Amino acid sequence: MDPSEYDLPFFHRGGFHRRTCVVCGHAFWTLGDHDRCQEAPCREYGFVGRPIFARPYSLGEMRETYLGFFERRGHTRVRRYPTVARWRNDVFFTQASIYDFQPWVTSGATPPPANPLTISQPVLRFIDLEEVGRSGRHFTLFEMLAHHAFNRPDHEVYFKDRTTELCHELLVSELGADPALITYKEEVWEGGGNLGPSLSVSALGLEVATLVFMEYLRDGDRLKPMPLTVVDTGYGLERLVWASQGTKSAYEAVFGAEYDELRRTFPARETAILIDHARALNFLLTDGVVPSNSKEGYFARLLLRRAQRILAKTPEAPSLRAILDRAAREIARDFPEVGADRDDLHAVVQAEIERYDEAIGRARQTIRRFEERARSVGQRVTSEQLLEWYDSLGVPPEVAVEELSEPPAIPEDFYARVAARHENERPTTDYAEKTEGWPEVPAGIPPTEVQYYLDPYTVAFDAHVVWSEGPFVVLDRTFFYPTGGGQVTDRGHLAELEVVEVARQGPHLLHRLERTAPFHPGDRVRGRVDPVRRTQLMQHHTATHLMNGALREILGPHVWQAGAFKSPESARIDVTHYRPLSKEELRRVDRRVNEVVREDRPVKSYFESRAEAERRFGFRLYQGGAVPGRDLRIVEVEGFDVEACGGTHCTHTSEVGAVAILGVERIQDGVVRLTYASGERALEVREEHEEILREASRRLGVPVAQLPEGIDRLLGEIEEARKLRRDRLKEDLGGTATRLLSDPSAVSTFGAVTVIAARLDLERAELMELSRLLSKEPGRVVVLAGEREGRGTLFVGSTAPGVSAAAVVDAAKDRFQGKGGGNPAAAPAVGEPGAPLTAALEAARSHARASAGG
RNA sequence: GGGCACGUAGAUCAGCGGAAGAUCGCUGCUUUCGCAAAGCAGAGGUCGGGGGUUCAAAUCCCCCCGUGUCCA
């Protein structure tokens, strides 16, 4: 990066000089006379016992000081976004404040909620999990304080100079840091195809902020200026608090009395882990993450189980629930939504603890059995086995060892070795672009006026073509709904041409026609949206909001939408929930939804400022994830459900008609999917179902109401018949056995051994059964030949100690090209029928007699 | 999203290429005034589903479905 990028007027005005760090070699700006940058490890921590700021701040004080400082300097305060980044498919969690605005705001597709803005965003960093409690400064969840500005060519807010000036003013004038202690180190930031210069701000060894200036697009080796440049700052709230107090670790400074209370029972590291995890869990659970075995749910499980493990080994430990509640009380001072419904949160946690106990209980049993078996063959359990058990059963090694009478040593680097086992797994990331293969709309084309927002009932309109390429058309305005928000595209016509799909691309809506569009910019065209399809989609979309509302009402506020899909045929919603839905719960959801339909509540769709909407409805608005933009489009089912949503909706619940639940399944641990139909489709589906029932009833000859009993009876009869057939076969074979035993040509006795040989018209399984009947007593050798469907089978069974059935078959099988073998007790072989089979039978008989001593 | 483990009688599991098993539970009988207990006898299995390899598959291979677990 060109050094001029960092050569800010602010540095010159303020009398900074540029130096090069003698340790890391980076250039940095300072007012002091350091020969090294102030960032660890170039400079050791120097603020413990010597606070950087003028006075100690608590977490809440520091946050308020920061946000207030930027508010007074023209920034709008924006509330936090969810910690689960449901609006992105490349990450699970919000890992930085800028994530809130990616990709739509940073790409310029939609305006930011405010500009410039300031925010305190709780973010999750699981990469630091092992460092929590060890390093003294790492958290799985911390608050990233930030001020952001988004600059368009026609509207520059501020950029590098002002950003750095604001940062310095905050640290020095507001917080009272010694200006000579601060260094601004030159770095390059790159991510997501963007890059730009950045400044790392440190004092006394502590990095307190990073100022990133997203300025360029990477195009191979070349850099292209971005149309929208972004100020992306990040200040660690916990670090600022720590720096202001100068305590030994960040945890004491951040958690205060809560830390001291737990510290009486637990060692320092465990105390930090417990509080940190409790804080992260409170946010995660509030934001609708249900512990599970995959995706974001796994991280909640990981935290919960780690905490539970610490508690389990301390007899006088409080319950996890108590620790979570204590943490939630602190958090709720600033984030009242966190853990607001304690009962629901307890239910989720309780379910998870029970599952953990069950898993560990099962695992203990498996481990005991494994060792028993190992010992019976003179082997011991290896430490490699401990790894295996942790990986596949979830048993921590110290628990496994408790179950073993001769435990192996737990490897020092146990968790590193677990990680090594997973080293070669390649995660596949899904970056599938919906509009792949679609042309890019050139810059300068005016954005499409989206009018389906205004009136979902308008299905015919006139508009002007503003751009066209091949089958793709952009209009000045449109009533066509594009694929998005889990709702499939509208179809219809532009002039006489069919519209196959509509998709959003930044500020434009592209209509894809059945063939090349004969339009030119400026042409006036008539648009007609397929009204039947549109109506059905509206009904399904509104039905989805009703489902969401009913599920939350009946199952509890941990229910969040984890995905949704609406097509003209059916709709589905995936929600977070910790166990399968019971029949009763499902029935109540069905009833409630249809009740709301009948109540004919108004469904209002309108735009409202983000701040006002959040104030009125809270965080729950973001069911589908964060929605960008200064104003939110609110879809409100009066008194029942409110969501920020861009879809087309009915204006009264009665228009949904009826909702028929078609199915419920657990698509993933912690996520339940409901499929349903509404409107015409609900009727059609019900008709189809009724027709199936009638047809089943006709075929079974049983009234519909008695179908279940009828089926049971039928199944019973089938079972009965099967048994009867089996019994009869056994009986028949029993008769054959009796006959054979009294047939002198079949039976010959040699001392204690009786050889029975015969040729029968039976198949393999029958020969086997017959042999079993004949050889119930010891000292019997049975040699049977059977012929069926052109194949000959030889079966030998033996209960005579000196005669091996396998040996007898081996001696005879060549005679009929037979293949087979077995064990001393039983041996079949299959080969040619007819004379060769007879020859084999004779050979087997003689061999059996010979081995019997005949 | 990926790795690993698992799916066998009502329950818990063994068996891991050659004749489907154990324990508990269940039913009946013996014993007892009755219960418990004990003894004896018995019922109960498309070995998760579907393909394939093999003379032969619960067992080996592939694909689904389900469960658990670890890791992103």
JSON list of C-alpha atoms in Angstrom, two decimals, chain A residues 51-236:
[
{"chain": "A", "resi": 51, "resn": "PRO", "atom": "CA", "xyz": [-4.51, 2.75, 33.88]},
{"chain": "A", "resi": 52, "resn": "ILE", "atom": "CA", "xyz": [-4.34, 4.43, 30.50]},
{"chain": "A", "resi": 53, "resn": "PHE", "atom": "CA", "xyz": [-7.38, 6.62, 31.06]},
{"chain": "A", "resi": 54, "resn": "ALA", "atom": "CA", "xyz": [-8.13, 9.35, 33.56]},
{"chain": "A", "resi": 55, "resn": "ARG", "atom": "CA", "xyz": [-10.57, 7.33, 35.66]},
{"chain": "A", "resi": 56, "resn": "PRO", "atom": "CA", "xyz": [-11.95, 3.81, 35.93]},
{"chain": "A", "resi": 57, "resn": "TYR", "atom": "CA", "xyz": [-15.04, 3.05, 33.88]},
{"chain": "A", "resi": 58, "resn": "SER", "atom": "CA", "xyz": [-17.55, 0.20, 34.21]},
{"chain": "A", "resi": 59, "resn": "LEU", "atom": "CA", "xyz": [-18.78, -1.61, 31.12]},
{"chain": "A", "resi": 60, "resn": "GLY", "atom": "CA", "xyz": [-21.99, 0.43, 30.96]},
{"chain": "A", "resi": 61, "resn": "GLU", "atom": "CA", "xyz": [-20.24, 3.73, 31.62]},
{"chain": "A", "resi": 62, "resn": "MET", "atom": "CA", "xyz": [-17.67, 3.16, 28.93]},
{"chain": "A", "resi": 63, "resn": "ARG", "atom": "CA", "xyz": [-20.29, 2.15, 26.36]},
{"chain": "A", "resi": 64, "resn": "GLU", "atom": "CA", "xyz": [-22.41, 5.19, 27.13]},
{"chain": "A", "resi": 65, "resn": "THR", "atom": "CA", "xyz": [-19.38, 7.50, 27.07]},
{"chain": "A", "resi": 66, "resn": "TYR", "atom": "CA", "xyz": [-18.37, 6.19, 23.67]},
{"chain": "A", "resi": 67, "resn": "LEU", "atom": "CA", "xyz": [-21.79, 6.28, 22.02]},
{"chain": "A", "resi": 68, "resn": "GLY", "atom": "CA", "xyz": [-22.55, 9.68, 23.56]},
{"chain": "A", "resi": 69, "resn": "PHE", "atom": "CA", "xyz": [-19.24, 11.06, 22.30]},
{"chain": "A", "resi": 70, "resn": "PHE", "atom": "CA", "xyz": [-20.06, 10.12, 18.73]},
{"chain": "A", "resi": 71, "resn": "GLU", "atom": "CA", "xyz": [-23.69, 11.17, 19.01]},
{"chain": "A", "resi": 72, "resn": "ARG", "atom": "CA", "xyz": [-22.52, 14.65, 19.98]},
{"chain": "A", "resi": 73, "resn": "ARG", "atom": "CA", "xyz": [-20.40, 14.63, 16.84]},
{"chain": "A", "resi": 74, "resn": "GLY", "atom": "CA", "xyz": [-23.22, 14.01, 14.38]},
{"chain": "A", "resi": 75, "resn": "HIS", "atom": "CA", "xyz": [-23.56, 10.24, 14.59]},
{"chain": "A", "resi": 76, "resn": "THR", "atom": "CA", "xyz": [-26.87, 8.41, 15.03]},
{"chain": "A", "resi": 77, "resn": "ARG", "atom": "CA", "xyz": [-26.92, 5.69, 17.63]},
{"chain": "A", "resi": 78, "resn": "VAL", "atom": "CA", "xyz": [-28.09, 2.36, 16.17]},
{"chain": "A", "resi": 79, "resn": "ARG", "atom": "CA", "xyz": [-29.19, -0.59, 18.26]},
{"chain": "A", "resi": 80, "resn": "ARG", "atom": "CA", "xyz": [-27.36, -3.87, 18.16]},
{"chain": "A", "resi": 81, "resn": "TYR", "atom": "CA", "xyz": [-28.11, -6.49, 15.52]},
{"chain": "A", "resi": 82, "resn": "PRO", "atom": "CA", "xyz": [-28.61, -10.19, 16.34]},
{"chain": "A", "resi": 83, "resn": "THR", "atom": "CA", "xyz": [-25.52, -12.16, 17.27]},
{"chain": "A", "resi": 84, "resn": "VAL", "atom": "CA", "xyz": [-26.55, -14.84, 14.76]},
{"chain": "A", "resi": 85, "resn": "ALA", "atom": "CA", "xyz": [-26.00, -13.54, 11.24]},
{"chain": "A", "resi": 86, "resn": "ARG", "atom": "CA", "xyz": [-29.01, -15.21, 9.65]},
{"chain": "A", "resi": 87, "resn": "TRP", "atom": "CA", "xyz": [-28.90, -12.76, 6.77]},
{"chain": "A", "resi": 88, "resn": "ARG", "atom": "CA", "xyz": [-25.60, -14.17, 5.54]},
{"chain": "A", "resi": 89, "resn": "ASN", "atom": "CA", "xyz": [-24.80, -17.64, 4.26]},
{"chain": "A", "resi": 90, "resn": "ASP", "atom": "CA", "xyz": [-21.04, -17.43, 4.65]},
{"chain": "A", "resi": 91, "resn": "VAL", "atom": "CA", "xyz": [-20.84, -17.05, 8.44]},
{"chain": "A", "resi": 92, "resn": "PHE", "atom": "CA", "xyz": [-22.88, -18.12, 11.45]},
{"chain": "A", "resi": 93, "resn": "PHE", "atom": "CA", "xyz": [-22.26, -15.24, 13.80]},
{"chain": "A", "resi": 94, "resn": "THR", "atom": "CA", "xyz": [-21.90, -11.51, 13.75]},
{"chain": "A", "resi": 95, "resn": "GLN", "atom": "CA", "xyz": [-18.14, -11.24, 14.14]},
{"chain": "A", "resi": 96, "resn": "ALA", "atom": "CA", "xyz": [-17.75, -7.49, 13.73]},
{"chain": "A", "resi": 97, "resn": "SER", "atom": "CA", "xyz": [-20.02, -4.48, 13.66]},
{"chain": "A", "resi": 98, "resn": "ILE", "atom": "CA", "xyz": [-19.55, -4.08, 9.92]},
{"chain": "A", "resi": 99, "resn": "TYR", "atom": "CA", "xyz": [-21.22, -7.51, 9.43]},
{"chain": "A", "resi": 100, "resn": "ASP", "atom": "CA", "xyz": [-24.47, -5.74, 10.21]},
{"chain": "A", "resi": 101, "resn": "PHE", "atom": "CA", "xyz": [-24.14, -3.83, 6.97]},
{"chain": "A", "resi": 102, "resn": "GLN", "atom": "CA", "xyz": [-22.79, -6.53, 4.69]},
{"chain": "A", "resi": 103, "resn": "PRO", "atom": "CA", "xyz": [-23.49, -7.22, 1.96]},
{"chain": "A", "resi": 104, "resn": "TRP", "atom": "CA", "xyz": [-26.35, -4.88, 1.04]},
{"chain": "A", "resi": 105, "resn": "VAL", "atom": "CA", "xyz": [-25.20, -1.59, 2.52]},
{"chain": "A", "resi": 106, "resn": "THR", "atom": "CA", "xyz": [-21.51, -1.97, 1.73]},
{"chain": "A", "resi": 107, "resn": "SER", "atom": "CA", "xyz": [-22.34, -2.91, -1.86]},
{"chain": "A", "resi": 108, "resn": "GLY", "atom": "CA", "xyz": [-24.49, 0.19, -2.20]},
{"chain": "A", "resi": 109, "resn": "ALA", "atom": "CA", "xyz": [-27.70, -1.77, -2.84]},
{"chain": "A", "resi": 110, "resn": "THR", "atom": "CA", "xyz": [-29.52, -0.19, 0.09]},
{"chain": "A", "resi": 111, "resn": "PRO", "atom": "CA", "xyz": [-28.86, 2.83, 2.25]},
{"chain": "A", "resi": 112, "resn": "PRO", "atom": "CA", "xyz": [-27.47, 2.41, 5.78]},
{"chain": "A", "resi": 113, "resn": "PRO", "atom": "CA", "xyz": [-29.85, 2.87, 8.73]},
{"chain": "A", "resi": 114, "resn": "ALA", "atom": "CA", "xyz": [-28.06, 6.14, 9.48]},
{"chain": "A", "resi": 115, "resn": "ASN", "atom": "CA", "xyz": [-24.96, 7.88, 8.16]},
{"chain": "A", "resi": 116, "resn": "PRO", "atom": "CA", "xyz": [-22.70, 8.32, 9.97]},
{"chain": "A", "resi": 117, "resn": "LEU", "atom": "CA", "xyz": [-23.72, 5.97, 12.75]},
{"chain": "A", "resi": 118, "resn": "THR", "atom": "CA", "xyz": [-22.36, 4.62, 16.01]},
{"chain": "A", "resi": 119, "resn": "ILE", "atom": "CA", "xyz": [-23.13, 1.24, 17.55]},
{"chain": "A", "resi": 120, "resn": "SER", "atom": "CA", "xyz": [-22.11, -1.21, 20.22]},
{"chain": "A", "resi": 121, "resn": "GLN", "atom": "CA", "xyz": [-22.41, -4.63, 18.60]},
{"chain": "A", "resi": 122, "resn": "PRO", "atom": "CA", "xyz": [-21.98, -7.83, 20.64]},
{"chain": "A", "resi": 123, "resn": "VAL", "atom": "CA", "xyz": [-19.86, -10.10, 18.48]},
{"chain": "A", "resi": 124, "resn": "LEU", "atom": "CA", "xyz": [-18.77, -13.72, 18.81]},
{"chain": "A", "resi": 125, "resn": "ARG", "atom": "CA", "xyz": [-15.28, -15.06, 18.20]},
{"chain": "A", "resi": 126, "resn": "PHE", "atom": "CA", "xyz": [-15.07, -18.80, 18.77]},
{"chain": "A", "resi": 127, "resn": "ILE", "atom": "CA", "xyz": [-11.54, -18.83, 17.45]},
{"chain": "A", "resi": 128, "resn": "ASP", "atom": "CA", "xyz": [-10.46, -17.52, 20.86]},
{"chain": "A", "resi": 129, "resn": "LEU", "atom": "CA", "xyz": [-12.36, -20.15, 22.85]},
{"chain": "A", "resi": 130, "resn": "GLU", "atom": "CA", "xyz": [-9.27, -21.85, 24.29]},
{"chain": "A", "resi": 131, "resn": "GLU", "atom": "CA", "xyz": [-7.76, -18.51, 25.24]},
{"chain": "A", "resi": 132, "resn": "VAL", "atom": "CA", "xyz": [-10.68, -17.50, 27.43]},
{"chain": "A", "resi": 133, "resn": "GLY", "atom": "CA", "xyz": [-9.56, -17.38, 31.03]},
{"chain": "A", "resi": 134, "resn": "ARG", "atom": "CA", "xyz": [-5.99, -18.15, 30.01]},
{"chain": "A", "resi": 135, "resn": "SER", "atom": "CA", "xyz": [-4.78, -15.01, 28.27]},
{"chain": "A", "resi": 136, "resn": "GLY", "atom": "CA", "xyz": [-6.59, -12.63, 30.60]},
{"chain": "A", "resi": 137, "resn": "ARG", "atom": "CA", "xyz": [-8.03, -10.66, 27.69]},
{"chain": "A", "resi": 138, "resn": "HIS", "atom": "CA", "xyz": [-10.01, -13.02, 25.40]},
{"chain": "A", "resi": 139, "resn": "PHE", "atom": "CA", "xyz": [-13.78, -13.43, 25.33]},
{"chain": "A", "resi": 140, "resn": "THR", "atom": "CA", "xyz": [-16.03, -15.55, 23.17]},
{"chain": "A", "resi": 141, "resn": "LEU", "atom": "CA", "xyz": [-18.47, -12.65, 23.16]},
{"chain": "A", "resi": 142, "resn": "PHE", "atom": "CA", "xyz": [-17.38, -9.05, 23.34]},
{"chain": "A", "resi": 143, "resn": "GLU", "atom": "CA", "xyz": [-18.87, -5.75, 22.36]},
{"chain": "A", "resi": 144, "resn": "MET", "atom": "CA", "xyz": [-17.40, -4.01, 19.40]},
{"chain": "A", "resi": 145, "resn": "LEU", "atom": "CA", "xyz": [-17.85, -0.27, 19.62]},
{"chain": "A", "resi": 146, "resn": "ALA", "atom": "CA", "xyz": [-17.81, 1.40, 16.25]},
{"chain": "A", "resi": 147, "resn": "HIS", "atom": "CA", "xyz": [-18.47, 4.47, 14.25]},
{"chain": "A", "resi": 148, "resn": "HIS", "atom": "CA", "xyz": [-19.19, 3.91, 10.57]},
{"chain": "A", "resi": 149, "resn": "ALA", "atom": "CA", "xyz": [-19.51, 6.23, 7.62]},
{"chain": "A", "resi": 150, "resn": "PHE", "atom": "CA", "xyz": [-20.56, 5.26, 4.10]},
{"chain": "A", "resi": 151, "resn": "ASN", "atom": "CA", "xyz": [-19.33, 7.60, 1.37]},
{"chain": "A", "resi": 152, "resn": "ARG", "atom": "CA", "xyz": [-20.88, 7.80, -2.04]},
{"chain": "A", "resi": 153, "resn": "PRO", "atom": "CA", "xyz": [-19.37, 9.82, -4.89]},
{"chain": "A", "resi": 154, "resn": "ASP", "atom": "CA", "xyz": [-22.20, 12.32, -4.55]},
{"chain": "A", "resi": 155, "resn": "HIS", "atom": "CA", "xyz": [-22.22, 12.30, -0.77]},
{"chain": "A", "resi": 156, "resn": "GLU", "atom": "CA", "xyz": [-18.97, 12.23, 1.18]},
{"chain": "A", "resi": 157, "resn": "VAL", "atom": "CA", "xyz": [-19.51, 11.94, 4.95]},
{"chain": "A", "resi": 158, "resn": "TYR", "atom": "CA", "xyz": [-15.96, 11.61, 6.21]},
{"chain": "A", "resi": 159, "resn": "PHE", "atom": "CA", "xyz": [-13.03, 9.36, 5.64]},
{"chain": "A", "resi": 160, "resn": "LYS", "atom": "CA", "xyz": [-9.52, 8.72, 6.89]},
{"chain": "A", "resi": 161, "resn": "ASP", "atom": "CA", "xyz": [-8.63, 12.13, 8.26]},
{"chain": "A", "resi": 162, "resn": "ARG", "atom": "CA", "xyz": [-11.76, 12.77, 10.28]},
{"chain": "A", "resi": 163, "resn": "THR", "atom": "CA", "xyz": [-11.94, 9.16, 11.49]},
{"chain": "A", "resi": 164, "resn": "THR", "atom": "CA", "xyz": [-8.45, 9.32, 12.94]},
{"chain": "A", "resi": 165, "resn": "GLU", "atom": "CA", "xyz": [-9.10, 12.73, 14.43]},
{"chain": "A", "resi": 166, "resn": "LEU", "atom": "CA", "xyz": [-12.28, 11.46, 16.13]},
{"chain": "A", "resi": 167, "resn": "CYS", "atom": "CA", "xyz": [-10.43, 8.46, 17.51]},
{"chain": "A", "resi": 168, "resn": "HIS", "atom": "CA", "xyz": [-7.67, 10.59, 18.94]},
{"chain": "A", "resi": 169, "resn": "GLU", "atom": "CA", "xyz": [-10.11, 13.05, 20.43]},
{"chain": "A", "resi": 170, "resn": "LEU", "atom": "CA", "xyz": [-12.03, 10.22, 22.08]},
{"chain": "A", "resi": 171, "resn": "LEU", "atom": "CA", "xyz": [-8.94, 8.68, 23.64]},
{"chain": "A", "resi": 172, "resn": "VAL", "atom": "CA", "xyz": [-7.29, 11.92, 24.71]},
{"chain": "A", "resi": 173, "resn": "SER", "atom": "CA", "xyz": [-9.96, 14.56, 25.33]},
{"chain": "A", "resi": 174, "resn": "GLU", "atom": "CA", "xyz": [-12.83, 12.33, 26.36]},
{"chain": "A", "resi": 175, "resn": "LEU", "atom": "CA", "xyz": [-11.07, 9.51, 28.18]},
{"chain": "A", "resi": 176, "resn": "GLY", "atom": "CA", "xyz": [-7.98, 11.36, 29.24]},
{"chain": "A", "resi": 177, "resn": "ALA", "atom": "CA", "xyz": [-5.20, 9.23, 27.78]},
{"chain": "A", "resi": 178, "resn": "ASP", "atom": "CA", "xyz": [-1.71, 10.65, 27.57]},
{"chain": "A", "resi": 179, "resn": "PRO", "atom": "CA", "xyz": [-1.44, 11.55, 23.85]},
{"chain": "A", "resi": 180, "resn": "ALA", "atom": "CA", "xyz": [2.23, 10.63, 23.79]},
{"chain": "A", "resi": 181, "resn": "LEU", "atom": "CA", "xyz": [1.41, 7.01, 24.65]},
{"chain": "A", "resi": 182, "resn": "ILE", "atom": "CA", "xyz": [-0.70, 6.38, 21.55]},
{"chain": "A", "resi": 183, "resn": "THR", "atom": "CA", "xyz": [0.63, 4.95, 18.32]},
{"chain": "A", "resi": 184, "resn": "TYR", "atom": "CA", "xyz": [-1.15, 4.57, 14.98]},
{"chain": "A", "resi": 185, "resn": "LYS", "atom": "CA", "xyz": [0.43, 1.65, 13.16]},
{"chain": "A", "resi": 186, "resn": "GLU", "atom": "CA", "xyz": [0.10, 1.39, 9.39]},
{"chain": "A", "resi": 187, "resn": "GLU", "atom": "CA", "xyz": [-1.47, -1.85, 8.21]},
{"chain": "A", "resi": 188, "resn": "VAL", "atom": "CA", "xyz": [-3.37, -3.20, 5.25]},
{"chain": "A", "resi": 189, "resn": "TRP", "atom": "CA", "xyz": [-6.79, -4.69, 5.69]},
{"chain": "A", "resi": 190, "resn": "GLU", "atom": "CA", "xyz": [-8.23, -7.10, 3.16]},
{"chain": "A", "resi": 191, "resn": "GLY", "atom": "CA", "xyz": [-11.38, -9.18, 3.12]},
{"chain": "A", "resi": 192, "resn": "GLY", "atom": "CA", "xyz": [-14.27, -10.20, 0.90]},
{"chain": "A", "resi": 193, "resn": "GLY", "atom": "CA", "xyz": [-12.59, -8.88, -2.24]},
{"chain": "A", "resi": 194, "resn": "ASN", "atom": "CA", "xyz": [-12.15, -5.43, -0.73]},
{"chain": "A", "resi": 195, "resn": "LEU", "atom": "CA", "xyz": [-9.10, -3.86, 0.74]},
{"chain": "A", "resi": 196, "resn": "GLY", "atom": "CA", "xyz": [-7.74, -0.63, 2.03]},
{"chain": "A", "resi": 197, "resn": "PRO", "atom": "CA", "xyz": [-5.34, 0.96, 4.48]},
{"chain": "A", "resi": 198, "resn": "SER", "atom": "CA", "xyz": [-5.93, 0.55, 8.17]},
{"chain": "A", "resi": 199, "resn": "LEU", "atom": "CA", "xyz": [-4.51, 1.98, 11.38]},
{"chain": "A", "resi": 200, "resn": "SER", "atom": "CA", "xyz": [-4.01, -0.10, 14.47]},
{"chain": "A", "resi": 201, "resn": "VAL", "atom": "CA", "xyz": [-4.37, 2.10, 17.56]},
{"chain": "A", "resi": 202, "resn": "SER", "atom": "CA", "xyz": [-2.42, 1.04, 20.65]},
{"chain": "A", "resi": 203, "resn": "ALA", "atom": "CA", "xyz": [-1.21, 2.34, 23.98]},
{"chain": "A", "resi": 204, "resn": "LEU", "atom": "CA", "xyz": [1.03, 0.70, 26.56]},
{"chain": "A", "resi": 205, "resn": "GLY", "atom": "CA", "xyz": [0.94, -2.63, 24.71]},
{"chain": "A", "resi": 206, "resn": "LEU", "atom": "CA", "xyz": [-2.83, -2.77, 24.32]},
{"chain": "A", "resi": 207, "resn": "GLU", "atom": "CA", "xyz": [-4.51, -2.50, 20.95]},
{"chain": "A", "resi": 208, "resn": "VAL", "atom": "CA", "xyz": [-7.66, -0.49, 21.67]},
{"chain": "A", "resi": 209, "resn": "ALA", "atom": "CA", "xyz": [-9.00, 0.11, 18.18]},
{"chain": "A", "resi": 210, "resn": "THR", "atom": "CA", "xyz": [-8.59, -0.67, 14.50]},
{"chain": "A", "resi": 211, "resn": "LEU", "atom": "CA", "xyz": [-9.53, 1.94, 11.93]},
{"chain": "A", "resi": 212, "resn": "VAL", "atom": "CA", "xyz": [-10.21, 0.34, 8.55]},
{"chain": "A", "resi": 213, "resn": "PHE", "atom": "CA", "xyz": [-10.81, 2.24, 5.35]},
{"chain": "A", "resi": 214, "resn": "MET", "atom": "CA", "xyz": [-12.47, 0.10, 2.71]},
{"chain": "A", "resi": 215, "resn": "GLU", "atom": "CA", "xyz": [-11.43, 1.81, -0.43]},
{"chain": "A", "resi": 216, "resn": "TYR", "atom": "CA", "xyz": [-10.47, -0.64, -3.20]},
{"chain": "A", "resi": 217, "resn": "LEU", "atom": "CA", "xyz": [-11.81, -3.66, -5.01]},
{"chain": "A", "resi": 218, "resn": "ARG", "atom": "CA", "xyz": [-9.22, -6.28, -5.79]},
{"chain": "A", "resi": 219, "resn": "ASP", "atom": "CA", "xyz": [-9.19, -7.11, -9.48]},
{"chain": "A", "resi": 220, "resn": "GLY", "atom": "CA", "xyz": [-6.37, -9.62, -9.82]},
{"chain": "A", "resi": 221, "resn": "ASP", "atom": "CA", "xyz": [-3.21, -7.66, -9.06]},
{"chain": "A", "resi": 222, "resn": "ARG", "atom": "CA", "xyz": [-4.87, -4.36, -9.79]},
{"chain": "A", "resi": 223, "resn": "LEU", "atom": "CA", "xyz": [-6.84, -2.23, -7.43]},
{"chain": "A", "resi": 224, "resn": "LYS", "atom": "CA", "xyz": [-10.04, -0.54, -8.52]},
{"chain": "A", "resi": 225, "resn": "PRO", "atom": "CA", "xyz": [-11.54, 2.26, -6.43]},
{"chain": "A", "resi": 226, "resn": "MET", "atom": "CA", "xyz": [-14.84, 1.29, -4.78]},
{"chain": "A", "resi": 227, "resn": "PRO", "atom": "CA", "xyz": [-17.93, 3.28, -5.74]},
{"chain": "A", "resi": 228, "resn": "LEU", "atom": "CA", "xyz": [-18.80, 3.36, -2.04]},
{"chain": "A", "resi": 229, "resn": "THR", "atom": "CA", "xyz": [-16.00, 3.79, 0.47]},
{"chain": "A", "resi": 230, "resn": "VAL", "atom": "CA", "xyz": [-16.57, 2.68, 4.02]},
{"chain": "A", "resi": 231, "resn": "VAL", "atom": "CA", "xyz": [-15.20, 3.71, 7.39]},
{"chain": "A", "resi": 232, "resn": "ASP", "atom": "CA", "xyz": [-15.06, 0.49, 9.40]},
{"chain": "A", "resi": 233, "resn": "THR", "atom": "CA", "xyz": [-13.82, 1.05, 12.92]},
{"chain": "A", "resi": 234, "resn": "GLY", "atom": "CA", "xyz": [-13.70, -1.38, 15.80]},
{"chain": "A", "resi": 235, "resn": "TYR", "atom": "CA", "xyz": [-13.01, -0.53, 19.43]},
{"chain": "A", "resi": 236, "resn": "GLY", "atom": "CA", "xyz": [-12.99, -3.32, 21.98]}
]
